[in-house]
Amino acid sequence: MPWLQLIIHTDRRHADAIDDALLEVGAVSVTLQDDADQPILEPALGETPLWDATRITGLFDADIDTAAVSLELLAQLPEPPTDLKWEQLEDKDWEREWMASFKPICCGERLWICPSWQAPPQADAVNLMLDPGLAFGTGTHPTTFLCLQWLDQQALEQKHLVDFGCGSGILGIAALLLGARQVIGVDIDPQALLATRDNATRNGLPTDAMPVYLPADAPTPQADIVLANILAGPLVELAEVLSAQVVAGGKLCLSGILATQAETVMAAYPAFAFDPVAQKEEWVRLTATKVR
C-alpha cells in the first residue's frame, strides 16, 4: 500500500501541538525524531523529553488531497510552521527490511547470536537463535553486547542466575547455552516474558530452565550471578533488591549505564568489589564480586 509523508521541522515548544494537529487532520501515525544530532540517552523516570530541534513526520494514505490537508493543518496551529514538505514513501515489506539488517553477531570465543531465520555461520559454536519480537535485546546494542561478551568468558556450569529486565531473554538464554543450570527471568513488560519463553523454546531449552515473572510475582532466589541490563536510575533504585539476591562470593553484571554514570551506580553497591569498567562507545558494563 503506498503512503505519503508530511515532514515538518520545528522545535521543542511547538512539537506537541503539531503532533496533535497531524492526528486531527488524518495522519495514521506521527513520528518525532532528533533533527540536530542531540541524543537523549536516558530520560528520567516518567519523562518523555523532546529535542530542541525536532523533525515530525505524519504518515497519510496516498489518496488524500495534500493541499487541503496542509491548509487544514495550518489553520489549527496558532504558530503555523513555514516549512511543509510532502514526500511519497516507498512501499516496502518493513518486517523483511528489518530482518535483512539483523545479522549474526560473534560475542566472544564461543558465543554467536543468530537470527532465527538464518543458518549459523559456525555450526559448532554456541549458537543462540533469536527472534526478539517486540522485546529489547538483539546483541547489537553496546550494553547487550558487553554483557554477552562477559558471559562468554565465565565458567557457568551448574550456576543459578537471575536476569532482571530479561527483554528478549537473550542474556539468560545465552547463559543456559553456555552451561548454566537455571535462569530466572524478570521483566515489567508482559511482551518480554512472551518473547523470552518463545526464544527459550526456539533454542531447545526445557520449560523449567528459564521461568519468567513480572516483578510483583518473582521469587527472591539466591543466585550465583545476577544480570541487570536496564538503566542507571533503576539500577540505583533496585540496588538493595539485586544485592540481596547474590550469594556471598557471587557475581553481579550491570549495564545500560553511560560512562558518566558508572561511579554513581557502583556507589549504590557497597557490598561488591568491582572489576575494571568495560566500555563500548558511551556505554559501560560493570561487573563485581560480592565480598560482604
Coordinates of C-alpha atoms in Angstrom, one line a residue:
M1 CA 0.0 0.0 0.0
P2 CA 1.5 3.4 -1.0
W3 CA 1.8 6.2 1.6
L4 CA 2.6 9.9 1.7
Q5 CA 4.5 11.5 4.5
L6 CA 4.4 15.1 5.6
I7 CA 7.7 16.3 7.1
I8 CA 7.8 19.4 9.4
H9 CA 10.9 20.8 11.0
T10 CA 10.1 22.5 14.3
D11 CA 11.4 23.0 17.9
R12 CA 10.5 21.6 21.3
R13 CA 7.9 24.3 22.1
H14 CA 5.7 23.5 19.1
A15 CA 6.2 19.8 18.7
D16 CA 3.2 18.6 20.9
A17 CA 0.8 21.0 19.1
I18 CA 1.9 19.8 15.7
D19 CA 1.7 16.2 16.7
D20 CA -1.9 16.6 17.9
A21 CA -2.8 18.6 14.8
L22 CA -1.4 16.0 12.4
L23 CA -3.6 13.3 14.0
E24 CA -6.6 15.6 13.8
V25 CA -6.2 16.1 10.1
G26 CA -6.0 12.4 9.4
A27 CA -2.4 11.1 9.9
V28 CA -2.4 7.4 10.6
S29 CA 0.8 7.8 12.6
V30 CA 3.2 10.5 13.8
T31 CA 6.9 10.1 14.3
L32 CA 9.2 12.6 16.2
Q33 CA 12.9 12.5 15.6
D34 CA 16.1 14.3 16.6
D35 CA 16.7 17.0 14.0
A36 CA 20.2 18.2 15.2
D37 CA 22.2 15.2 16.5
Q38 CA 21.1 15.8 20.1
P39 CA 20.9 12.3 21.6
I40 CA 18.7 11.8 24.7
L41 CA 20.2 8.6 26.1
E42 CA 18.4 8.1 29.4
P43 CA 15.3 10.2 30.2
A44 CA 14.3 10.5 33.8
L45 CA 11.5 8.2 35.1
G46 CA 8.1 9.3 33.8
E47 CA 9.7 11.8 31.4
T48 CA 9.2 11.9 27.6
P49 CA 11.7 14.6 26.6
L50 CA 11.9 16.2 23.2
W51 CA 14.9 17.6 21.2
D52 CA 15.5 21.3 20.8
A53 CA 15.3 20.8 17.1
T54 CA 12.6 18.2 16.2
R55 CA 11.6 16.6 12.9
I56 CA 8.0 15.5 12.8
T57 CA 6.7 13.1 10.2
G58 CA 3.0 12.4 9.6
L59 CA 2.0 9.3 7.6
F60 CA -1.0 9.6 5.4
D61 CA -2.9 7.4 2.8
A62 CA -1.7 8.2 -0.7
D63 CA -5.1 9.2 -2.0
I64 CA -5.5 12.3 0.2
D65 CA -5.7 15.8 -1.1
T66 CA -2.3 17.2 0.2
A67 CA -3.3 20.8 -0.4
A68 CA -6.4 20.5 1.6
V69 CA -4.7 18.7 4.4
S70 CA -1.9 21.3 4.5
L71 CA -4.5 24.2 4.7
E72 CA -6.4 22.4 7.5
L73 CA -3.3 21.7 9.4
L74 CA -2.1 25.3 9.3
A75 CA -5.5 26.6 10.3
Q76 CA -5.3 24.5 13.5
L77 CA -1.9 25.9 14.7
P78 CA -1.6 29.2 16.4
E79 CA 2.0 29.5 15.2
P80 CA 2.0 27.6 11.8
P81 CA 5.3 26.2 10.5
T82 CA 6.6 27.7 7.4
D83 CA 8.2 24.5 6.0
L84 CA 5.8 21.7 5.0
K85 CA 7.3 19.0 2.7
W86 CA 5.3 16.2 1.2
E87 CA 7.1 13.0 0.1
Q88 CA 6.0 9.7 -1.3
L89 CA 7.1 6.8 0.9
E90 CA 8.3 3.8 -0.9
D91 CA 6.1 0.8 -0.3
K92 CA 8.2 -1.9 1.4
D93 CA 7.8 -5.0 3.4
W94 CA 9.2 -3.4 6.6
E95 CA 9.4 -6.6 8.5
R96 CA 11.6 -8.1 5.8
E97 CA 13.7 -4.9 5.7
W98 CA 14.4 -5.2 9.5
M99 CA 15.1 -9.0 9.1
A100 CA 17.6 -8.3 6.4
S101 CA 19.5 -5.8 8.7
F102 CA 19.8 -8.3 11.6
K103 CA 23.0 -10.3 11.0
P104 CA 24.7 -12.9 13.2
I105 CA 26.9 -11.4 15.9
C106 CA 30.0 -13.0 17.4
C107 CA 30.2 -12.2 21.2
G108 CA 33.4 -13.8 22.2
E109 CA 35.3 -17.1 21.7
R110 CA 32.2 -19.4 21.9
L111 CA 29.0 -17.5 21.6
W112 CA 27.1 -16.3 18.5
I113 CA 23.7 -14.6 18.4
C114 CA 22.0 -15.6 15.2
P115 CA 18.6 -14.5 13.7
S116 CA 16.3 -17.5 13.8
W117 CA 15.7 -17.2 10.1
Q118 CA 19.3 -17.6 9.1
A119 CA 21.7 -20.5 9.3
P120 CA 24.5 -20.0 11.9
P121 CA 27.9 -19.1 10.4
Q122 CA 29.7 -21.6 12.7
A123 CA 27.6 -24.7 13.2
D124 CA 29.9 -26.0 16.0
A125 CA 29.8 -22.7 18.0
V126 CA 27.3 -21.9 20.9
N127 CA 24.6 -20.5 18.7
L128 CA 21.7 -18.6 20.2
M129 CA 18.8 -18.5 17.7
L130 CA 16.9 -15.3 18.4
D131 CA 13.7 -13.6 17.3
P132 CA 13.3 -10.6 19.7
G133 CA 9.7 -9.9 18.7
L134 CA 8.6 -6.7 20.5
A135 CA 11.2 -7.0 23.3
F136 CA 14.5 -5.3 23.7
G137 CA 17.7 -7.3 23.1
T138 CA 19.3 -8.5 19.9
G139 CA 23.0 -8.1 20.8
T140 CA 23.5 -5.1 18.5
H141 CA 23.3 -2.5 21.3
P142 CA 26.6 -1.9 23.1
T143 CA 25.1 -2.7 26.5
T144 CA 23.8 -6.1 25.4
F145 CA 26.9 -7.0 23.5
L146 CA 29.1 -6.1 26.6
C147 CA 27.1 -8.4 28.8
L148 CA 27.1 -11.3 26.3
Q149 CA 30.9 -10.9 25.9
W150 CA 31.3 -11.2 29.7
L151 CA 29.1 -14.3 29.9
D152 CA 31.2 -15.9 27.2
Q153 CA 34.2 -15.6 29.5
Q154 CA 32.6 -17.1 32.6
A155 CA 32.5 -20.6 33.9
L156 CA 28.8 -21.1 34.1
E157 CA 28.4 -24.8 34.5
Q158 CA 25.6 -25.6 37.0
K159 CA 25.2 -21.9 38.0
H160 CA 21.9 -20.3 39.0
L161 CA 21.3 -16.8 37.6
V162 CA 18.8 -14.0 37.7
D163 CA 18.2 -12.0 34.5
F164 CA 16.5 -8.8 35.7
G165 CA 15.0 -6.9 32.8
C166 CA 15.2 -10.0 30.6
G167 CA 13.7 -8.4 27.5
S168 CA 14.0 -10.9 24.6
G169 CA 15.7 -13.4 27.0
I170 CA 19.0 -13.0 25.2
L171 CA 21.3 -12.9 28.3
G172 CA 19.6 -15.7 30.3
I173 CA 19.3 -18.0 27.3
A174 CA 23.0 -17.3 26.4
A175 CA 23.9 -18.3 30.0
L176 CA 21.9 -21.5 29.7
L177 CA 23.5 -22.5 26.4
L178 CA 26.9 -21.8 28.0
G179 CA 26.2 -24.3 30.8
A180 CA 24.1 -22.5 33.5
R181 CA 21.6 -24.8 35.3
Q182 CA 18.7 -22.3 35.6
V183 CA 18.0 -18.6 35.0
I184 CA 15.0 -16.8 36.5
G185 CA 13.9 -14.0 34.1
V186 CA 12.1 -10.9 35.4
D187 CA 10.7 -8.0 33.4
I188 CA 8.0 -5.3 33.8
D189 CA 6.8 -5.9 30.2
P190 CA 4.5 -8.9 29.5
Q191 CA 5.7 -8.9 25.9
A192 CA 9.2 -9.5 27.1
L193 CA 8.0 -12.6 29.1
L194 CA 6.4 -13.9 25.9
A195 CA 9.5 -13.3 23.8
T196 CA 11.7 -14.9 26.4
R197 CA 9.5 -18.1 26.5
D198 CA 9.4 -18.3 22.7
N199 CA 13.2 -17.8 22.4
A200 CA 13.9 -20.4 25.1
T201 CA 11.8 -22.9 23.2
R202 CA 13.4 -22.0 19.9
N203 CA 16.8 -22.9 21.4
G204 CA 15.6 -26.3 22.6
L205 CA 15.6 -25.4 26.3
P206 CA 13.2 -27.2 28.7
T207 CA 10.4 -25.1 30.1
D208 CA 11.7 -25.0 33.6
A209 CA 15.2 -23.8 32.5
M210 CA 14.1 -20.2 32.4
P211 CA 10.9 -19.4 34.2
V212 CA 9.8 -15.8 33.8
Y213 CA 7.9 -13.4 36.0
L214 CA 6.6 -9.9 36.4
P215 CA 8.4 -8.2 39.3
A216 CA 5.5 -8.5 41.7
D217 CA 5.3 -12.3 41.1
A218 CA 9.0 -13.0 41.0
P219 CA 10.7 -15.2 43.7
T220 CA 13.7 -13.9 45.5
P221 CA 16.3 -16.6 44.9
Q222 CA 19.9 -16.8 46.0
A223 CA 21.8 -16.7 42.7
D224 CA 25.4 -17.2 41.7
I225 CA 25.1 -14.4 39.2
V226 CA 22.6 -11.5 38.8
L227 CA 22.4 -9.8 35.4
A228 CA 20.7 -6.5 35.0
N229 CA 20.9 -4.7 31.7
I230 CA 18.4 -1.9 32.3
L231 CA 19.3 1.8 33.1
A232 CA 21.3 3.6 35.7
G233 CA 18.4 5.1 37.6
P234 CA 16.6 1.8 38.1
L235 CA 19.9 0.1 38.9
V236 CA 20.4 2.5 41.8
E237 CA 16.8 2.2 43.0
L238 CA 17.0 -1.6 42.9
A239 CA 20.4 -1.9 44.4
E240 CA 19.2 -3.4 47.7
V241 CA 16.9 -5.9 45.9
L242 CA 19.5 -7.0 43.4
S243 CA 22.4 -7.2 46.0
A244 CA 20.3 -9.4 48.3
Q245 CA 19.9 -12.0 45.5
V246 CA 23.6 -12.6 45.0
V247 CA 25.2 -15.3 47.2
A248 CA 28.4 -14.5 49.1
G249 CA 31.2 -14.7 46.5
G250 CA 28.7 -14.5 43.7
K251 CA 28.9 -12.0 40.8
L252 CA 26.9 -9.1 39.5
C253 CA 26.8 -7.8 35.9
L254 CA 25.2 -4.4 35.4
S255 CA 24.7 -2.5 32.2
G256 CA 22.5 0.1 30.5
I257 CA 24.8 2.6 32.0
L258 CA 26.5 5.7 30.5
A259 CA 30.2 6.1 31.3
T260 CA 29.4 9.3 33.2
Q261 CA 27.0 7.3 35.5
A262 CA 29.4 4.5 36.4
E263 CA 30.6 5.9 39.7
T264 CA 27.1 6.6 40.9
V265 CA 25.9 3.1 40.2
M266 CA 28.9 1.5 41.8
A267 CA 28.4 3.6 45.0
A268 CA 25.0 2.0 45.3
Y269 CA 26.5 -1.5 45.7
P270 CA 28.9 -1.2 48.7
A271 CA 28.9 -5.0 49.3
F272 CA 30.7 -5.6 46.0
A273 CA 34.3 -5.3 44.7
F274 CA 34.1 -4.0 41.2
D275 CA 36.3 -5.1 38.3
P276 CA 37.7 -2.5 35.8
V277 CA 34.9 -0.9 33.9
A278 CA 34.3 -2.2 30.3
Q279 CA 33.2 0.4 27.8
K280 CA 31.8 0.4 24.3
E281 CA 31.0 3.7 22.7
E282 CA 29.4 5.8 25.5
W283 CA 28.0 2.8 27.4
V284 CA 29.7 0.7 30.1
R285 CA 29.4 -2.7 31.8
L286 CA 30.1 -3.1 35.5
T287 CA 30.9 -6.5 36.9
A288 CA 31.7 -7.2 40.6
T289 CA 32.0 -9.9 43.2
K290 CA 30.1 -9.9 46.5
V291 CA 32.6 -9.6 49.3
R292 CA 30.3 -9.0 52.3

